[in-house]
mmCIF file of C-alpha atoms in Angstrom:
data_model
loop_
_atom_site.group_PDB
_atom_site.id
_atom_site.type_symbol
_atom_site.label_atom_id
_atom_site.label_comp_id
_atom_site.label_asym_id
_atom_site.label_seq_id
_atom_site.Cartn_x
_atom_site.Cartn_y
_atom_site.Cartn_z
ATOM 1 C CA MET A 145 1.922 -34.750 16.615
ATOM 2 C CA SER A 146 1.875 -30.982 16.424
ATOM 3 C CA GLU A 147 2.741 -30.680 20.153
ATOM 4 C CA SER A 148 6.082 -32.418 19.628
ATOM 5 C CA LEU A 149 7.491 -29.573 17.495
ATOM 6 C CA PRO A 150 9.007 -26.702 19.482
ATOM 7 C CA ARG A 151 7.244 -23.357 19.029
ATOM 8 C CA ILE A 152 9.607 -20.706 17.631
ATOM 9 C CA GLY A 153 9.243 -17.220 19.112
ATOM 10 C CA THR A 154 8.549 -14.013 17.200
ATOM 11 C CA PRO A 155 11.690 -12.807 15.369
ATOM 12 C CA ARG A 156 13.254 -9.510 16.466
ATOM 13 C CA TRP A 157 12.688 -7.833 13.081
ATOM 14 C CA VAL A 158 8.952 -8.478 13.419
ATOM 15 C CA LYS A 159 8.877 -6.883 16.893
ATOM 16 C CA VAL A 160 10.830 -3.823 15.690
ATOM 17 C CA ALA A 161 8.608 -3.466 12.605
ATOM 18 C CA ALA A 162 5.466 -3.836 14.726
ATOM 19 C CA ILE A 163 6.643 -1.077 17.108
ATOM 20 C CA ILE A 164 7.399 1.247 14.158
ATOM 21 C CA ALA A 165 3.983 0.492 12.625
ATOM 22 C CA LEU A 166 2.311 1.156 15.983
ATOM 23 C CA VAL A 167 4.069 4.520 16.389
ATOM 24 C CA VAL A 168 3.209 5.562 12.809
ATOM 25 C CA GLY A 169 -0.375 4.410 13.344
ATOM 26 C CA LEU A 170 -0.644 6.429 16.568
ATOM 27 C CA ILE A 171 0.688 9.562 14.838
ATOM 28 C CA PHE A 172 -1.827 8.968 12.034
ATOM 29 C CA VAL A 173 -4.722 8.636 14.499
ATOM 30 C CA ILE A 174 -3.608 11.715 16.475
ATOM 31 C CA LEU A 175 -3.435 13.755 13.250
ATOM 32 C CA LEU A 176 -6.842 12.405 12.251
ATOM 33 C CA LEU A 177 -8.431 13.354 15.573
ATOM 34 C CA THR A 178 -6.754 16.722 16.006
ATOM 35 C CA GLY A 179 -6.964 17.756 12.348
ATOM 36 C CA GLY A 180 -3.226 18.448 12.467
ATOM 37 C CA GLY A 181 -1.086 19.509 9.540
ATOM 38 C CA ALA A 182 -2.891 22.825 9.119
ATOM 39 C CA GLY A 183 -5.825 21.223 7.312
ATOM 40 C CA HIS A 184 -3.608 19.001 5.193
ATOM 41 C CA GLY A 185 -3.439 15.995 7.513
ATOM 42 C CA PRO A 186 -5.260 12.657 7.223
ATOM 43 C CA SER A 187 -8.432 14.336 8.563
ATOM 44 C CA ARG A 188 -8.801 15.853 5.111
ATOM 45 C CA HIS A 189 -9.807 12.428 3.764
ATOM 46 C CA ALA A 190 -12.748 12.306 6.136
ATOM 47 C CA GLN A 191 -14.173 15.441 4.575
ATOM 48 C CA SER A 192 -16.171 15.837 1.420
ATOM 49 C CA ASP A 193 -14.873 17.766 -1.558
ATOM 50 C CA ALA A 194 -16.914 20.718 -0.424
ATOM 51 C CA ALA A 195 -15.254 20.653 2.937
ATOM 52 C CA VAL A 196 -11.857 20.399 1.266
ATOM 53 C CA ALA A 197 -12.788 23.409 -0.821
ATOM 54 C CA GLY A 198 -13.603 25.183 2.398
ATOM 55 C CA SER A 199 -10.043 24.651 3.585
ATOM 56 C CA ALA A 200 -8.747 26.818 0.768
ATOM 57 C CA PRO A 201 -8.181 30.447 1.653
ATOM 58 C CA SER A 202 -11.403 32.362 1.225
ATOM 59 C CA VAL A 203 -11.524 34.810 -1.621
ATOM 60 C CA SER A 204 -13.748 37.865 -1.626
ATOM 61 C CA THR A 205 -16.146 38.380 -4.519
ATOM 62 C CA GLU A 206 -14.605 41.765 -5.136
ATOM 63 C CA HIS A 207 -11.225 40.116 -5.695
ATOM 64 C CA LEU A 208 -12.714 37.625 -8.187
ATOM 65 C CA VAL A 209 -14.369 40.430 -10.147
ATOM 66 C CA GLN A 210 -11.014 42.084 -10.561
ATOM 67 C CA GLN A 211 -9.607 38.935 -12.177
ATOM 68 C CA PRO A 212 -9.489 38.983 -15.981
ATOM 69 C CA MET B 90 -4.561 -25.121 -3.759
ATOM 70 C CA THR B 91 -1.035 -24.985 -5.126
ATOM 71 C CA MET B 92 -0.469 -23.698 -8.657
ATOM 72 C CA ARG B 93 1.458 -25.636 -11.256
ATOM 73 C CA PRO B 94 5.038 -24.359 -11.869
ATOM 74 C CA GLY B 95 4.170 -22.689 -15.192
ATOM 75 C CA VAL B 96 1.149 -20.873 -13.785
ATOM 76 C CA ARG B 97 3.076 -19.938 -10.648
ATOM 77 C CA LYS B 98 5.858 -18.365 -12.705
ATOM 78 C CA PHE B 99 3.332 -16.419 -14.775
ATOM 79 C CA ALA B 100 1.571 -15.171 -11.618
ATOM 80 C CA LEU B 101 4.912 -14.183 -10.088
ATOM 81 C CA THR B 102 5.918 -12.291 -13.249
ATOM 82 C CA ALA B 103 2.587 -10.447 -13.213
ATOM 83 C CA HIS B 104 2.920 -9.570 -9.520
ATOM 84 C CA VAL B 105 6.490 -8.268 -9.897
ATOM 85 C CA THR B 106 5.549 -6.285 -13.027
ATOM 86 C CA PHE B 107 2.544 -4.589 -11.407
ATOM 87 C CA SER B 108 4.317 -3.934 -8.100
ATOM 88 C CA VAL B 109 7.501 -2.500 -9.606
ATOM 89 C CA GLY B 110 5.370 -0.598 -12.125
ATOM 90 C CA TRP B 111 3.495 0.912 -9.170
ATOM 91 C CA LEU B 112 6.805 1.955 -7.605
ATOM 92 C CA GLY B 113 7.891 3.546 -10.903
ATOM 93 C CA ALA B 114 4.595 5.416 -11.247
ATOM 94 C CA VAL B 115 4.988 6.697 -7.669
ATOM 95 C CA ALA B 116 8.528 7.897 -8.464
ATOM 96 C CA GLY B 117 7.212 9.794 -11.507
ATOM 97 C CA SER B 118 4.386 11.275 -9.428
ATOM 98 C CA MET B 119 6.868 12.395 -6.799
ATOM 99 C CA ALA B 120 8.885 14.302 -9.403
ATOM 100 C CA ILE B 121 5.702 16.061 -10.591
ATOM 101 C CA ALA B 122 4.597 16.773 -7.000
ATOM 102 C CA VAL B 123 7.974 18.333 -6.186
ATOM 103 C CA ALA B 124 7.671 20.506 -9.301
ATOM 104 C CA ALA B 125 4.203 21.624 -8.161
ATOM 105 C CA VAL B 126 5.522 22.692 -4.758
ATOM 106 C CA THR B 127 8.752 24.344 -5.866
ATOM 107 C CA SER B 128 7.864 25.960 -9.205
ATOM 108 C CA GLN B 129 7.184 29.691 -9.337
ATOM 109 C CA ASP B 130 5.335 29.358 -12.657
ATOM 110 C CA PRO B 131 1.539 29.048 -12.067
ATOM 111 C CA GLN B 132 1.123 27.205 -15.368
ATOM 112 C CA ILE B 133 3.551 24.496 -14.234
ATOM 113 C CA VAL B 134 1.719 24.201 -10.903
ATOM 114 C CA ARG B 135 -1.644 23.858 -12.693
ATOM 115 C CA GLY B 136 -0.227 21.376 -15.224
ATOM 116 C CA ALA B 137 1.405 19.344 -12.455
ATOM 117 C CA TYR B 138 -1.916 18.709 -10.696
ATOM 118 C CA LEU B 139 -3.675 17.829 -13.955
ATOM 119 C CA THR B 140 -0.887 15.330 -14.682
ATOM 120 C CA LEU B 141 -0.963 13.976 -11.124
ATOM 121 C CA GLU B 142 -4.686 13.282 -11.353
ATOM 122 C CA LEU B 143 -4.336 11.467 -14.683
ATOM 123 C CA THR B 144 -1.355 9.477 -13.420
ATOM 124 C CA GLY B 145 -3.294 8.624 -10.289
ATOM 125 C CA TRP B 146 -6.457 7.330 -11.949
ATOM 126 C CA TYR B 147 -4.842 5.657 -14.962
ATOM 127 C CA ALA B 148 -1.551 4.357 -13.531
ATOM 128 C CA LEU B 149 -1.358 4.386 -9.710
ATOM 129 C CA VAL B 150 -4.834 3.057 -8.891
ATOM 130 C CA PRO B 151 -4.883 0.252 -11.527
ATOM 131 C CA LEU B 152 -1.318 -0.788 -10.671
ATOM 132 C CA ALA B 153 -2.063 -0.778 -6.921
ATOM 133 C CA LEU B 154 -5.181 -2.927 -7.348
ATOM 134 C CA ALA B 155 -3.400 -5.262 -9.776
ATOM 135 C CA SER B 156 -0.470 -5.604 -7.364
ATOM 136 C CA LEU B 157 -2.842 -6.450 -4.513
ATOM 137 C CA LEU B 158 -4.802 -8.964 -6.584
ATOM 138 C CA THR B 159 -1.765 -10.739 -8.054
ATOM 139 C CA GLY B 160 -0.163 -10.759 -4.598
ATOM 140 C CA LEU B 161 -3.198 -12.539 -3.180
ATOM 141 C CA VAL B 162 -3.153 -15.069 -6.031
ATOM 142 C CA GLN B 163 0.585 -15.571 -5.628
ATOM 143 C CA SER B 164 0.422 -16.211 -1.883
ATOM 144 C CA LEU B 165 -2.727 -18.327 -1.860
ATOM 145 C CA GLY B 166 -1.579 -20.386 -4.855
ATOM 146 C CA THR B 167 1.798 -21.307 -3.387
ATOM 147 C CA THR B 168 3.065 -22.918 -0.191
ATOM 148 C CA TRP B 169 3.903 -19.449 1.176
ATOM 149 C CA GLY B 170 0.269 -18.855 2.114
ATOM 150 C CA LEU B 171 -1.179 -15.506 3.177
ATOM 151 C CA PHE B 172 -0.863 -15.670 6.973
ATOM 152 C CA ARG B 173 1.938 -18.207 7.464
ATOM 153 C CA HIS B 174 5.035 -16.021 7.128
ATOM 154 C CA TYR B 175 5.495 -12.634 8.746
ATOM 155 C CA TRP B 176 7.041 -11.072 5.633
ATOM 156 C CA VAL B 177 4.038 -12.058 3.492
ATOM 157 C CA LEU B 178 1.642 -10.751 6.147
ATOM 158 C CA PHE B 179 3.553 -7.462 6.403
ATOM 159 C CA LYS B 180 3.479 -7.036 2.634
ATOM 160 C CA LEU B 181 -0.278 -7.662 2.575
ATOM 161 C CA LEU B 182 -0.912 -5.092 5.321
ATOM 162 C CA MET B 183 1.359 -2.497 3.674
ATOM 163 C CA ASN B 184 -0.266 -3.062 0.286
ATOM 164 C CA LEU B 185 -3.760 -2.717 1.762
ATOM 165 C CA PHE B 186 -2.800 0.436 3.691
ATOM 166 C CA ALA B 187 -1.131 2.052 0.661
ATOM 167 C CA THR B 188 -4.090 1.225 -1.601
ATOM 168 C CA ILE B 189 -6.673 2.603 0.865
ATOM 169 C CA VAL B 190 -4.703 5.833 1.415
ATOM 170 C CA LEU B 191 -4.246 6.178 -2.358
ATOM 171 C CA LEU B 192 -7.979 5.802 -3.027
ATOM 172 C CA LEU B 193 -8.775 8.349 -0.300
ATOM 173 C CA TYR B 194 -6.143 10.790 -1.525
ATOM 174 C CA MET B 195 -7.429 10.533 -5.098
ATOM 175 C CA GLN B 196 -10.567 12.383 -3.952
ATOM 176 C CA THR B 197 -8.429 15.269 -2.700
ATOM 177 C CA LEU B 198 -6.290 15.134 -5.828
ATOM 178 C CA SER B 199 -9.355 15.273 -8.085
ATOM 179 C CA PHE B 200 -10.555 18.375 -6.227
ATOM 180 C CA LEU B 201 -7.125 20.020 -6.540
ATOM 181 C CA ALA B 202 -6.932 19.125 -10.247
ATOM 182 C CA GLY B 203 -10.376 20.674 -10.749
ATOM 183 C CA LEU B 204 -9.122 23.835 -9.093
ATOM 184 C CA ALA B 205 -6.004 23.817 -11.265
ATOM 185 C CA ALA B 206 -8.120 23.428 -14.415
ATOM 186 C CA ASP B 207 -10.385 26.336 -13.477
ATOM 187 C CA PRO B 208 -9.199 29.408 -15.431
ATOM 188 C CA ALA B 209 -11.180 31.653 -13.083
ATOM 189 C CA ALA B 210 -9.272 30.445 -10.008
ATOM 190 C CA SER B 211 -7.374 33.292 -8.392
ATOM 191 C CA ALA B 212 -3.774 33.236 -7.235
ATOM 192 C CA THR B 213 -5.019 33.063 -3.635
ATOM 193 C CA GLU B 214 -7.113 29.999 -4.431
ATOM 194 C CA LEU B 215 -4.232 28.402 -6.283
ATOM 195 C CA SER B 216 -1.997 28.795 -3.242
ATOM 196 C CA VAL B 217 -3.601 25.633 -1.837
ATOM 197 C CA LEU B 218 -1.915 23.761 -4.706
ATOM 198 C CA ARG B 219 1.460 24.583 -3.202
ATOM 199 C CA SER B 220 0.811 22.518 -0.077
ATOM 200 C CA PRO B 221 3.259 19.625 0.266
ATOM 201 C CA THR B 222 0.568 16.930 0.693
ATOM 202 C CA ALA B 223 1.275 15.339 -2.697
ATOM 203 C CA VAL B 224 4.998 15.141 -1.894
ATOM 204 C CA ILE B 225 4.253 13.650 1.546
ATOM 205 C CA HIS B 226 1.853 11.056 0.088
ATOM 206 C CA THR B 227 4.169 10.027 -2.758
ATOM 207 C CA GLY B 228 7.138 9.939 -0.359
ATOM 208 C CA GLY B 229 5.267 7.701 2.056
ATOM 209 C CA ALA B 230 4.125 5.424 -0.762
ATOM 210 C CA MET B 231 7.663 5.153 -2.084
ATOM 211 C CA LEU B 232 8.976 4.221 1.359
ATOM 212 C CA LEU B 233 6.312 1.539 1.820
ATOM 213 C CA LEU B 234 6.877 0.077 -1.646
ATOM 214 C CA LEU B 235 10.649 0.018 -1.170
ATOM 215 C CA VAL B 236 10.192 -1.880 2.105
ATOM 216 C CA ALA B 237 7.885 -4.290 0.252
ATOM 217 C CA VAL B 238 10.564 -4.870 -2.410
ATOM 218 C CA ILE B 239 13.195 -5.508 0.296
ATOM 219 C CA LEU B 240 10.886 -7.989 2.064
ATOM 220 C CA SER B 241 10.203 -9.790 -1.225
ATOM 221 C CA VAL B 242 13.876 -10.162 -2.067
ATOM 222 C CA TYR B 243 15.264 -11.003 1.387
ATOM 223 C CA LYS B 244 12.242 -13.015 2.624
ATOM 224 C CA PRO B 245 13.275 -12.707 6.299
ATOM 225 C CA ARG B 246 12.673 -15.770 8.447
ATOM 226 C CA GLY B 247 9.786 -16.002 10.840
ATOM 227 C CA MET B 248 6.561 -17.976 10.809
ATOM 228 C CA THR B 249 3.376 -16.877 12.480
ATOM 229 C CA ALA B 250 1.722 -19.105 15.095
ATOM 230 C CA TYR B 251 -0.785 -20.116 12.404
ATOM 231 C CA GLY B 252 2.044 -20.971 10.000
ATOM 232 C CA GLN B 253 3.831 -23.060 12.603
ATOM 233 C CA ARG B 254 0.619 -24.928 13.395
ATOM 234 C CA LYS B 255 -0.008 -25.653 9.708
ATOM 235 C CA LYS B 256 3.569 -26.819 9.266
ATOM 236 C CA ALA B 257 3.305 -29.100 12.305
ATOM 237 C CA ASP B 258 0.060 -30.560 10.958
ATOM 238 C CA ARG B 259 1.681 -31.184 7.579
ATOM 239 C CA CYS B 260 4.700 -32.851 9.199
ATOM 240 C CA ALA B 261 2.401 -35.008 11.315
ATOM 241 C CA ARG B 262 0.404 -36.044 8.234
ATOM 242 C CA GLN B 263 3.578 -36.888 6.309
ATOM 243 C CA HIS B 264 4.937 -38.864 9.262
ATOM 244 C CA SER B 265 1.668 -40.712 9.621
ATOM 245 C CA SER B 266 1.436 -41.596 5.933
ATOM 246 C CA ALA B 267 5.072 -42.747 5.911
ATOM 247 C CA SER B 268 4.599 -45.121 8.867
ATOM 248 C CA HIS B 269 1.093 -46.303 7.883
ATOM 249 C CA PRO B 270 0.903 -46.325 4.060
ATOM 250 C CA GLN B 271 -2.178 -48.579 4.192
ATOM 251 C CA LEU B 272 -4.099 -45.718 5.817
ATOM 252 C CA LEU B 273 -3.502 -43.608 2.739
ATOM 253 C CA MET B 274 -4.788 -46.377 0.509
ATOM 254 C CA SER B 275 -8.033 -46.549 2.448
ATOM 255 C CA GLN B 276 -8.545 -42.773 2.300
ATOM 256 C CA PRO B 277 -11.380 -41.690 -0.035
#
């Protein structure tokens, strides 16, 4: 019978790893929501390429004309 | 369904090859990403992103998907199972997370490579290429893959509740068939 076997608890390494994963996950979510990392955080993945392009420093047309 | 020993060994060889190959490709990408961030030569920075994009699409992505697929085959085709042992479950979650982040980051990397390939891009525009995102992503991937290698080699103890239940069921079945062999004979 399955009830006759004693149930073994969760090992300590699993608990420690789960806490680390939770902390990393929370940091990830916070960065995603706040757009942290000066535009280079995980929130960047939620944007389209056009939006990513928008995160680059803007360049004036005059400056581009001066380029060879 | 459990695989035969020959097939199991082949599947294991494939999984180790793809997974360690993925780790090697990440290490190479990290070296290129560091060069992109630290180099003062704009041509090296441009070349680094073009190389990173090619490495990403033709090495990292295929190796990541192959590692995930062979890992699934390996766990489902052996007694280890997919959800029975914590170390297997952790590896699955880490592999899935790394693959999803890689596929998302490839969109950013393709944009950056396009910028690097544009001869009309100004120095101001190219400054975005010096952001450390590629180093952060490759560093994170390397850390995850190293943990996966450690888990695979050490196989730390610990069964999930599901694994313990399955094991108890198996023990009960074996016990039952040992004490009542005639029941087995009458089974369809």
